Tab-separated table of C-alpha atoms and ligand atoms in Angstrom:
chain	number	residue	atom	x	y	z
A	637	MET	CA	52.659	-30.989	5.737
A	638	ASP	CA	49.357	-29.703	6.975
A	639	PRO	CA	49.642	-26.186	8.372
A	640	ARG	CA	49.407	-25.800	12.137
A	641	ALA	CA	47.043	-23.190	13.554
A	642	GLY	CA	47.876	-20.402	15.990
A	643	VAL	CA	51.658	-20.838	16.065
A	644	PRO	CA	53.440	-18.275	18.299
A	645	LEU	CA	55.941	-16.374	16.167
A	646	ALA	CA	57.945	-14.514	18.826
A	647	PRO	CA	60.090	-17.575	19.699
A	648	LEU	CA	60.818	-18.019	15.986
A	649	THR	CA	62.368	-14.565	15.705
A	650	THR	CA	65.565	-13.202	17.172
A	651	LEU	CA	63.815	-10.059	18.477
A	652	ARG	CA	61.238	-12.232	20.271
A	653	VAL	CA	58.234	-9.980	19.877
A	654	GLY	CA	54.869	-10.485	18.218
A	655	GLY	CA	51.766	-12.646	18.261
A	656	PRO	CA	50.885	-15.917	16.516
A	657	ALA	CA	50.549	-16.899	12.869
A	658	ARG	CA	47.000	-17.843	11.957
A	659	ARG	CA	48.565	-20.871	10.220
A	660	MET	CA	52.134	-21.988	9.667
A	661	VAL	CA	53.755	-24.703	7.587
A	662	ASP	CA	57.352	-25.900	7.239
A	663	ILE	CA	58.341	-26.329	3.599
A	664	GLU	CA	61.069	-28.764	2.586
A	665	ARG	CA	60.116	-29.362	-1.062
A	666	GLU	CA	59.247	-27.057	-3.928
A	667	ASP	CA	56.036	-29.029	-4.663
A	668	ASP	CA	54.855	-28.375	-1.135
A	669	LEU	CA	55.582	-24.682	-1.547
A	670	VAL	CA	53.404	-24.528	-4.673
A	671	ALA	CA	50.585	-26.340	-2.859
A	672	ALA	CA	50.850	-24.012	0.146
A	673	VAL	CA	50.798	-20.881	-2.028
A	674	ARG	CA	47.753	-22.159	-3.957
A	675	ASP	CA	45.973	-22.985	-0.728
A	676	ALA	CA	46.602	-19.501	0.660
A	677	ASP	CA	45.516	-17.906	-2.615
A	678	VAL	CA	42.279	-19.913	-2.709
A	679	ARG	CA	41.509	-18.809	0.832
A	680	GLY	CA	42.439	-15.215	0.008
A	681	GLU	CA	44.952	-15.378	2.851
A	682	PRO	CA	48.109	-13.253	3.004
A	683	LEU	CA	51.334	-15.241	2.967
A	684	PHE	CA	54.661	-14.542	4.580
A	685	VAL	CA	57.908	-16.458	4.125
A	686	LEU	CA	59.922	-16.852	7.315
A	687	GLY	CA	63.449	-18.161	7.587
A	688	GLU	CA	65.431	-17.842	10.802
A	689	GLY	CA	63.451	-14.768	11.862
A	690	SER	CA	66.580	-12.680	12.280
A	691	ASN	CA	65.423	-9.659	10.296
A	692	VAL	CA	61.731	-9.368	11.133
A	693	VAL	CA	59.479	-7.461	13.491
A	694	VAL	CA	56.213	-9.331	14.044
A	695	GLY	CA	53.262	-7.237	15.219
A	696	ASP	CA	51.651	-7.909	18.591
A	697	GLY	CA	48.475	-9.140	16.889
A	698	GLY	CA	50.477	-11.733	14.973
A	699	PHE	CA	50.056	-12.501	11.283
A	700	PRO	CA	46.522	-13.043	9.924
A	701	GLY	CA	47.530	-15.528	7.245
A	702	LEU	CA	49.841	-18.389	6.314
A	703	VAL	CA	53.487	-18.311	7.386
A	704	VAL	CA	55.671	-20.503	5.212
A	705	ARG	CA	58.810	-21.538	7.062
A	706	MET	CA	61.447	-22.034	4.388
A	707	ALA	CA	63.304	-25.271	5.124
A	708	ILE	CA	64.285	-26.565	1.659
A	709	PRO	CA	67.610	-28.361	2.199
A	710	GLY	CA	70.464	-29.367	-0.058
A	711	ILE	CA	74.003	-28.463	-1.111
A	712	GLU	CA	75.187	-29.662	-4.535
A	713	ILE	CA	78.744	-29.010	-5.628
A	714	ARG	CA	80.332	-29.007	-9.089
A	715	ARG	CA	83.909	-28.176	-9.978
A	716	ASP	CA	84.316	-25.900	-13.043
A	717	GLY	CA	88.076	-25.549	-13.592
A	718	ASP	CA	89.390	-23.454	-10.730
A	719	ARG	CA	85.907	-22.476	-9.632
A	720	MET	CA	83.236	-24.244	-7.644
A	721	THR	CA	79.583	-23.994	-8.568
A	722	VAL	CA	77.387	-24.678	-5.556
A	723	ASP	CA	73.587	-24.991	-5.541
A	724	VAL	CA	72.128	-24.426	-2.099
A	725	GLY	CA	68.574	-24.872	-0.838
A	726	ALA	CA	66.996	-21.723	0.568
A	727	GLY	CA	66.430	-23.391	3.933
A	728	GLU	CA	70.085	-24.152	4.643
A	729	ASP	CA	71.596	-22.283	7.578
A	730	TRP	CA	73.688	-19.432	6.225
A	731	ASP	CA	76.534	-19.454	8.714
A	732	ALA	CA	76.914	-23.236	8.603
A	733	PHE	CA	77.222	-22.851	4.833
A	734	VAL	CA	79.842	-20.094	5.185
A	735	ALA	CA	81.769	-22.315	7.609
A	736	ARG	CA	81.658	-25.093	5.005
A	737	CYS	CA	82.918	-22.750	2.242
A	738	VAL	CA	85.775	-21.552	4.409
A	739	GLY	CA	86.622	-25.095	5.482
A	740	GLU	CA	86.614	-26.353	1.883
A	741	GLY	CA	88.772	-23.444	0.715
A	742	TRP	CA	86.175	-21.684	-1.430
A	743	ARG	CA	86.685	-17.935	-1.605
A	744	GLY	CA	83.838	-15.424	-1.722
A	745	VAL	CA	81.719	-15.303	1.427
A	746	GLU	CA	84.312	-15.450	4.226
A	747	CYS	CA	83.559	-11.859	5.301
A	748	LEU	CA	79.890	-12.778	5.664
A	749	SER	CA	80.653	-15.011	8.650
A	750	GLY	CA	78.522	-14.975	11.776
A	751	ILE	CA	75.371	-13.623	10.123
A	752	PRO	CA	72.189	-15.314	11.327
A	753	GLY	CA	69.558	-16.469	8.853
A	754	ARG	CA	69.024	-18.921	6.040
A	755	VAL	CA	70.597	-19.007	2.595
A	756	GLY	CA	67.375	-17.993	0.808
A	757	ALA	CA	67.248	-14.723	2.712
A	758	THR	CA	70.693	-13.545	1.631
A	759	PRO	CA	69.885	-12.382	-1.916
A	760	ILE	CA	66.702	-10.619	-0.761
A	761	GLN	CA	68.549	-7.675	0.752
A	762	ASN	CA	71.913	-8.522	-0.810
A	763	VAL	CA	73.455	-9.188	2.582
A	764	GLY	CA	76.766	-7.429	3.040
A	765	ALA	CA	79.338	-6.994	5.769
A	766	TYR	CA	83.001	-6.175	6.267
A	767	GLY	CA	83.489	-5.136	2.667
A	768	GLN	CA	81.820	-8.081	0.936
A	769	GLU	CA	78.356	-8.555	-0.552
A	770	VAL	CA	76.687	-11.871	-1.247
A	771	SER	CA	75.818	-10.734	-4.793
A	772	GLU	CA	79.539	-10.933	-5.662
A	773	SER	CA	79.283	-14.738	-5.444
A	774	ILE	CA	75.743	-15.336	-6.719
A	775	VAL	CA	75.258	-16.767	-10.224
A	776	SER	CA	71.476	-17.019	-10.075
A	777	VAL	CA	68.496	-17.297	-7.766
A	778	ARG	CA	65.816	-19.919	-8.198
A	779	ALA	CA	62.450	-18.542	-7.175
A	780	PHE	CA	58.751	-19.263	-7.409
A	781	ASP	CA	57.040	-16.504	-9.373
A	782	ARG	CA	53.636	-16.115	-7.743
A	783	THR	CA	52.389	-13.949	-10.607
A	784	ALA	CA	53.162	-16.501	-13.311
A	785	GLY	CA	52.655	-19.520	-11.043
A	786	GLU	CA	55.977	-21.110	-12.030
A	787	PHE	CA	59.598	-21.428	-10.998
A	788	ARG	CA	62.208	-19.229	-12.640
A	789	THR	CA	65.957	-19.046	-12.546
A	790	ILE	CA	66.976	-15.409	-12.390
A	791	ASP	CA	70.534	-14.583	-13.393
A	792	ALA	CA	72.411	-12.303	-11.015
A	793	ALA	CA	72.385	-9.498	-13.590
A	794	ALA	CA	68.570	-9.517	-13.530
A	795	CYS	CA	68.312	-9.626	-9.719
A	796	GLY	CA	68.715	-5.854	-9.414
A	797	PHE	CA	71.353	-6.166	-6.708
A	798	GLY	CA	72.269	-2.894	-5.040
A	799	TYR	CA	73.191	-1.680	-1.586
A	800	ARG	CA	71.081	-3.941	0.696
A	801	ALA	CA	68.640	-4.208	-2.204
A	802	SER	CA	67.344	-6.521	-4.932
A	803	ILE	CA	64.172	-7.055	-6.963
A	804	PHE	CA	63.063	-9.545	-4.283
A	805	LYS	CA	63.029	-7.056	-1.416
A	806	ARG	CA	59.586	-6.052	-0.158
A	807	ASN	CA	58.096	-7.856	-3.142
A	808	ASP	CA	55.509	-10.601	-2.602
A	809	ARG	CA	55.882	-11.848	-6.150
A	810	TRP	CA	58.973	-13.971	-5.542
A	811	ILE	CA	59.781	-16.772	-3.117
A	812	ALA	CA	63.431	-17.816	-3.321
A	813	THR	CA	63.916	-21.574	-3.064
A	814	GLY	CA	67.590	-21.875	-3.939
A	815	VAL	CA	70.742	-19.955	-4.753
A	816	ARG	CA	73.567	-20.859	-7.135
A	817	PHE	CA	76.968	-19.582	-6.058
A	818	SER	CA	80.309	-19.548	-7.829
A	819	PHE	CA	83.474	-19.472	-5.725
A	820	GLU	CA	87.149	-19.465	-6.536
A	821	ALA	CA	88.836	-22.564	-5.152
A	822	ALA	CA	91.397	-20.772	-2.964
A	823	PRO	CA	92.032	-20.946	0.781
A	824	ASP	CA	92.927	-17.280	1.231
A	825	SER	CA	90.383	-14.481	1.337
A	826	ALA	CA	89.415	-11.876	-1.218
A	827	PRO	CA	91.471	-8.644	-0.790
A	828	LEU	CA	90.481	-7.117	2.551
A	829	ARG	CA	89.244	-3.533	2.404
A	830	TYR	CA	87.398	-2.972	5.669
A	831	ALA	CA	89.535	-0.865	8.008
A	832	GLU	CA	88.308	-2.428	11.264
A	833	LEU	CA	88.941	-5.930	9.919
A	834	VAL	CA	92.339	-5.085	8.478
A	835	ARG	CA	93.315	-3.621	11.869
A	836	ALA	CA	92.072	-6.670	13.761
A	837	LEU	CA	94.089	-8.968	11.501
A	838	GLY	CA	97.194	-6.788	11.477
A	839	VAL	CA	97.401	-6.844	7.665
A	840	GLY	CA	97.539	-4.061	5.085
A	841	GLU	CA	94.524	-2.771	3.170
A	842	GLY	CA	94.064	-4.881	0.028
A	843	ASP	CA	96.017	-7.817	1.511
A	844	ARG	CA	94.611	-11.299	1.671
A	845	ALA	CA	94.619	-13.585	4.724
A	846	PRO	CA	93.666	-17.228	5.242
A	847	SER	CA	89.869	-17.358	5.094
A	848	VAL	CA	89.782	-19.463	8.256
A	849	VAL	CA	91.545	-16.641	10.124
A	850	VAL	CA	89.309	-13.988	8.555
A	851	ARG	CA	86.237	-15.899	9.648
A	852	GLN	CA	87.502	-16.160	13.241
A	853	ALA	CA	88.289	-12.440	13.351
A	854	ILE	CA	84.892	-11.459	12.002
A	855	VAL	CA	82.979	-13.680	14.396
A	856	ALA	CA	84.978	-12.128	17.262
A	857	LEU	CA	84.238	-8.579	16.019
A	858	ARG	CA	80.554	-9.369	15.634
A	859	ARG	CA	80.393	-11.006	19.053
A	860	ALA	CA	81.843	-7.869	20.657
A	861	LYS	CA	78.978	-5.927	19.035
A	862	GLY	CA	76.274	-8.306	20.281
A	863	MET	CA	75.724	-9.417	16.702
A	864	VAL	CA	76.244	-13.137	17.238
A	865	LEU	CA	73.144	-14.883	18.534
A	866	SER	CA	73.851	-16.337	21.940
A	867	ALA	CA	71.735	-17.365	24.894
A	868	ASP	CA	74.470	-15.830	27.097
A	869	ASP	CA	74.261	-12.419	25.452
A	870	PRO	CA	71.130	-10.362	26.240
A	871	GLU	CA	72.332	-7.753	23.717
A	872	SER	CA	71.811	-10.278	20.918
A	873	VAL	CA	68.011	-10.274	21.408
A	874	SER	CA	67.595	-7.970	18.436
A	875	ALA	CA	66.907	-7.908	14.715
A	876	GLY	CA	70.544	-7.033	13.948
A	877	SER	CA	70.995	-3.605	12.424
A	878	PHE	CA	67.670	-1.813	12.753
A	879	PHE	CA	68.478	0.956	10.274
A	880	VAL	CA	70.058	0.887	6.836
A	881	ASN	CA	73.067	3.144	6.371
A	882	PRO	CA	71.607	6.115	4.471
A	883	VAL	CA	73.037	7.012	1.074
A	884	VAL	CA	72.811	10.782	0.560
A	885	ASP	CA	73.773	13.393	-2.018
A	886	ALA	CA	76.600	15.924	-1.598
A	887	ALA	CA	74.258	18.647	-0.312
A	888	ALA	CA	72.904	16.403	2.451
A	889	LEU	CA	76.444	15.352	3.366
A	890	ALA	CA	77.508	19.018	3.592
A	891	ARG	CA	74.529	19.717	5.863
A	892	VAL	CA	75.465	16.853	8.201
A	893	GLU	CA	79.100	18.015	8.231
A	894	GLY	CA	77.972	21.550	9.068
A	895	LEU	CA	75.833	20.343	11.970
A	896	ALA	CA	78.265	17.841	13.471
A	897	ALA	CA	80.990	18.586	15.989
A	898	GLU	CA	83.339	16.145	14.275
A	899	ARG	CA	83.742	14.851	10.738
A	900	PRO	CA	81.186	12.124	10.099
A	901	PRO	CA	82.363	8.806	8.656
A	902	ARG	CA	81.303	8.675	5.015
A	903	PHE	CA	82.007	6.385	2.118
A	904	GLU	CA	81.698	7.110	-1.587
A	905	ALA	CA	78.699	5.276	-2.986
A	906	GLY	CA	79.016	6.247	-6.676
A	907	ASP	CA	77.100	8.841	-8.715
A	908	GLY	CA	78.318	11.621	-6.417
A	909	ARG	CA	76.533	10.053	-3.443
A	910	TYR	CA	77.843	9.093	-0.012
A	911	LYS	CA	76.971	6.381	2.465
A	912	LEU	CA	76.751	7.634	6.046
A	913	ALA	CA	77.039	5.378	9.089
A	914	ALA	CA	73.566	5.083	10.620
A	915	ALA	CA	75.043	4.101	14.005
A	916	TRP	CA	77.098	7.295	14.092
A	917	LEU	CA	74.011	9.420	13.303
A	918	VAL	CA	71.982	7.611	15.976
A	919	GLU	CA	74.615	8.169	18.678
A	920	ARG	CA	75.291	11.802	17.733
A	921	ALA	CA	71.544	12.550	17.691
A	922	GLY	CA	71.359	11.685	21.397
A	923	PHE	CA	70.783	7.932	21.459
A	924	PRO	CA	73.976	6.393	22.832
A	925	LYS	CA	74.555	2.674	23.381
A	926	GLY	CA	72.318	1.511	26.211
A	927	TRP	CA	69.785	4.344	25.642
A	928	GLY	CA	66.217	3.746	26.780
A	929	THR	CA	64.898	2.844	30.198
A	930	GLY	CA	62.037	0.538	29.280
A	931	ARG	CA	61.899	-2.940	27.832
A	932	ALA	CA	63.031	-1.704	24.399
A	933	GLY	CA	66.253	0.217	23.928
A	934	VAL	CA	69.511	0.676	22.077
A	935	SER	CA	71.972	-2.186	22.493
A	936	ARG	CA	74.778	-1.569	24.983
A	937	LYS	CA	77.190	-2.963	22.397
A	938	HIS	CA	76.030	-1.346	19.150
A	939	ALA	CA	73.986	1.790	18.496
A	940	LEU	CA	72.382	0.278	15.408
A	941	ALA	CA	70.637	-2.593	17.176
A	942	LEU	CA	67.436	-2.249	19.157
A	943	VAL	CA	67.195	-4.801	21.908
A	944	ASN	CA	64.249	-6.482	23.571
A	945	ARG	CA	65.367	-6.366	27.199
A	946	GLY	CA	62.721	-8.883	28.201
A	947	GLY	CA	58.988	-8.875	27.583
A	948	ALA	CA	58.977	-5.932	25.154
A	949	THR	CA	56.089	-5.656	22.718
A	950	ALA	CA	56.407	-4.918	19.025
A	951	ARG	CA	54.669	-1.622	19.723
A	952	GLU	CA	57.409	-0.672	22.193
A	953	ILE	CA	60.193	-1.642	19.797
A	954	ILE	CA	58.614	0.320	16.940
A	955	ALA	CA	57.952	3.347	19.175
A	956	CYS	CA	61.604	3.307	20.263
A	957	ALA	CA	62.759	3.081	16.641
A	958	ARG	CA	60.494	5.937	15.553
A	959	THR	CA	61.801	8.132	18.366
A	960	ILE	CA	65.319	7.520	17.079
A	961	ARG	CA	64.301	8.106	13.464
A	962	ASP	CA	62.641	11.404	14.420
A	963	GLY	CA	65.641	12.459	16.520
A	964	VAL	CA	68.086	11.819	13.670
A	965	ARG	CA	65.839	13.677	11.230
A	966	SER	CA	65.515	16.744	13.421
A	967	ARG	CA	69.230	16.788	14.334
A	968	PHE	CA	70.732	16.062	10.910
A	969	GLY	CA	67.885	16.174	8.357
A	970	VAL	CA	68.585	12.575	7.349
A	971	ALA	CA	65.748	10.064	6.973
A	972	LEU	CA	66.623	6.662	8.413
A	973	GLU	CA	64.878	3.654	6.919
A	974	PRO	CA	64.481	0.403	8.819
A	975	GLU	CA	66.272	-2.744	7.698
A	976	PRO	CA	63.905	-5.429	9.099
A	977	VAL	CA	60.710	-6.605	7.460
A	978	PHE	CA	57.499	-5.739	9.319
A	979	VAL	CA	54.986	-8.582	9.547
A	980	GLY	CA	51.477	-7.886	10.779
A	981	CYS	CA	52.562	-4.346	11.663
A	982	THR	CA	53.824	-1.321	9.772
A	983	TRP	CA	56.697	1.096	10.026
A	984	ASP	CA	54.938	4.137	8.593
A	985	GLU	CA	52.398	5.767	10.849
A	986	SER	CA	50.230	6.292	7.740
A	987	GLY	CA	50.054	2.507	7.305
A	988	GLU	CA	48.667	2.177	10.819
A	989	GLU	CA	46.099	4.861	10.121
A	990	GLN	CA	44.973	3.018	6.966
A	991	ALA	CA	44.751	-0.254	8.897
A	992	ARG	CA	42.601	1.439	11.575
A	993	GLN	CA	40.290	2.890	8.958
A	994	GLY	CA	40.009	-0.471	7.214
A	995	GLN	CA	38.913	-2.197	10.428
B	1364	NAP	P1	81.406	0.261	11.651
B	1364	NAP	O1	82.668	-0.477	11.485
B	1364	NAP	O2	81.093	0.943	12.926
B	1364	NAP	O3	81.208	1.274	10.452
B	1364	NAP	C1	79.992	1.983	10.284
B	1364	NAP	C2	79.497	1.817	8.863
B	1364	NAP	O4	80.454	2.365	8.000
B	1364	NAP	C3	79.345	0.379	8.478
B	1364	NAP	O5	77.997	0.010	8.630
B	1364	NAP	C4	79.867	0.276	7.085
B	1364	NAP	O6	78.870	0.142	6.118
B	1364	NAP	C5	80.560	1.595	6.844
B	1364	NAP	N1	81.966	1.305	6.509
B	1364	NAP	C6	82.999	1.175	7.361
B	1364	NAP	N2	84.135	0.950	6.696
B	1364	NAP	C7	83.830	0.933	5.387
B	1364	NAP	C8	84.565	0.783	4.189
B	1364	NAP	N3	85.887	0.582	4.198
B	1364	NAP	N4	83.913	0.822	3.018
B	1364	NAP	C9	82.598	1.027	2.982
B	1364	NAP	N5	81.839	1.187	4.075
B	1364	NAP	C10	82.436	1.141	5.267
B	1364	NAP	O7	80.224	-0.765	11.305
B	1364	NAP	P2	79.476	-1.838	12.163
B	1364	NAP	O8	78.075	-1.397	12.292
B	1364	NAP	O9	80.255	-2.190	13.379
B	1364	NAP	O10	79.467	-3.082	11.210
B	1364	NAP	C11	80.632	-3.688	10.712
B	1364	NAP	C12	80.249	-4.502	9.493
B	1364	NAP	O11	79.399	-5.561	9.885
B	1364	NAP	C13	79.489	-3.699	8.460
B	1364	NAP	O12	79.873	-4.109	7.181
B	1364	NAP	C14	78.070	-4.050	8.743
B	1364	NAP	O13	77.258	-3.999	7.596
B	1364	NAP	C15	78.168	-5.450	9.257
B	1364	NAP	N6	77.150	-5.715	10.236
B	1364	NAP	C16	75.902	-5.963	9.831
B	1364	NAP	C17	74.934	-6.214	10.756
B	1364	NAP	C18	73.527	-6.524	10.358
B	1364	NAP	O14	72.770	-6.967	11.170
B	1364	NAP	N7	73.115	-6.261	9.155
B	1364	NAP	C19	75.223	-6.204	12.083
B	1364	NAP	C20	76.507	-5.935	12.467
B	1364	NAP	C21	77.467	-5.685	11.528
B	1364	NAP	P3	78.301	-1.271	5.642
B	1364	NAP	O15	77.320	-1.683	6.683
B	1364	NAP	O16	77.658	-0.929	4.362
B	1364	NAP	O17	79.446	-2.223	5.500
């Protein structure tokens, strides 16, 4: 389990940009994780935890520290009455796990089908899609607390789950090593609320459908949007959604409505706030699907994904994203925030300035 030096990171990410890791190690056991963290700390080296690389932008200079590739395996199942409690290692493949849940007839994550990544990454940003969030099925997260130097089991209530958010997000303190889920033992889905999905299935809003059928429909919808990784689909060379759907107050919503030619899609987000569709803002601000002439541009299948059309650099991807962010801000006054994690590079221009001054 000795780290390897100078490992190229671009092939380990779905966006396929960025330079090498100074060192990288695959971790399959918690003991090895502790040893790797100690080693990095002793060397004063930064540490980054990589899973499937589906939500990261690696800088062109690579990462000047230790990359820990999370590969802890294991699925342990316990029946508790009509529920299943399932402990899953952070390194398990997420979609293979969802397929297993659907196949076994466990209800709770069927709408999260077709999402790339590993299980340990799902609580970090509380992955959600088609009306379901992973936090609805999480009992607890097992994580190494780098501050205390020990493992902790954090109950869902203490995970701070919110819209694409948790206490783990953009927080170096925690490294998730496992997730405990609780599912109902039932072969049909949770009530379906997402209009596009309900339409595709030909059911009514709030109806249930066999989870196997729901999974098939969602994978087909995602594929049509270039959101299923495939060597045959150049539009899938992306980091998925590049921007988080912004949640705004009533005044900001009224401003967008006043500026738009048509009524923007918006969803109540509680506390008098509204979630806007980032893809809609991007397109209406002048960045349609397929926008961009260089090696980085907007996906031809989905306005929310930025695609590496072959040989793009991280700098080009980030420049493209900032152009879109600035365009949306000047057109609608809404600040888009990126969804991916930036490794060895920064999103804010001020971060780059600080890095330059520190050199
Ligand atoms: P869409 O159907 O074009 O709708 C645009 C946005 O409106 C969605 O992002 C969704 O927010 C929101 N929305 C639509 N119906 C909603 C409802 N009934 N209740 C609450 N919010 C609703 O969206 P899309 O971009 O094609 O994505 C479809 C689904 O797949 C979304 O849930 C999206 O999150 C998920 N997805 C995620 C990724 C990723 O990489 N993270 C990529 C593709 C698709 P939410 O995103 O909050 O659901």
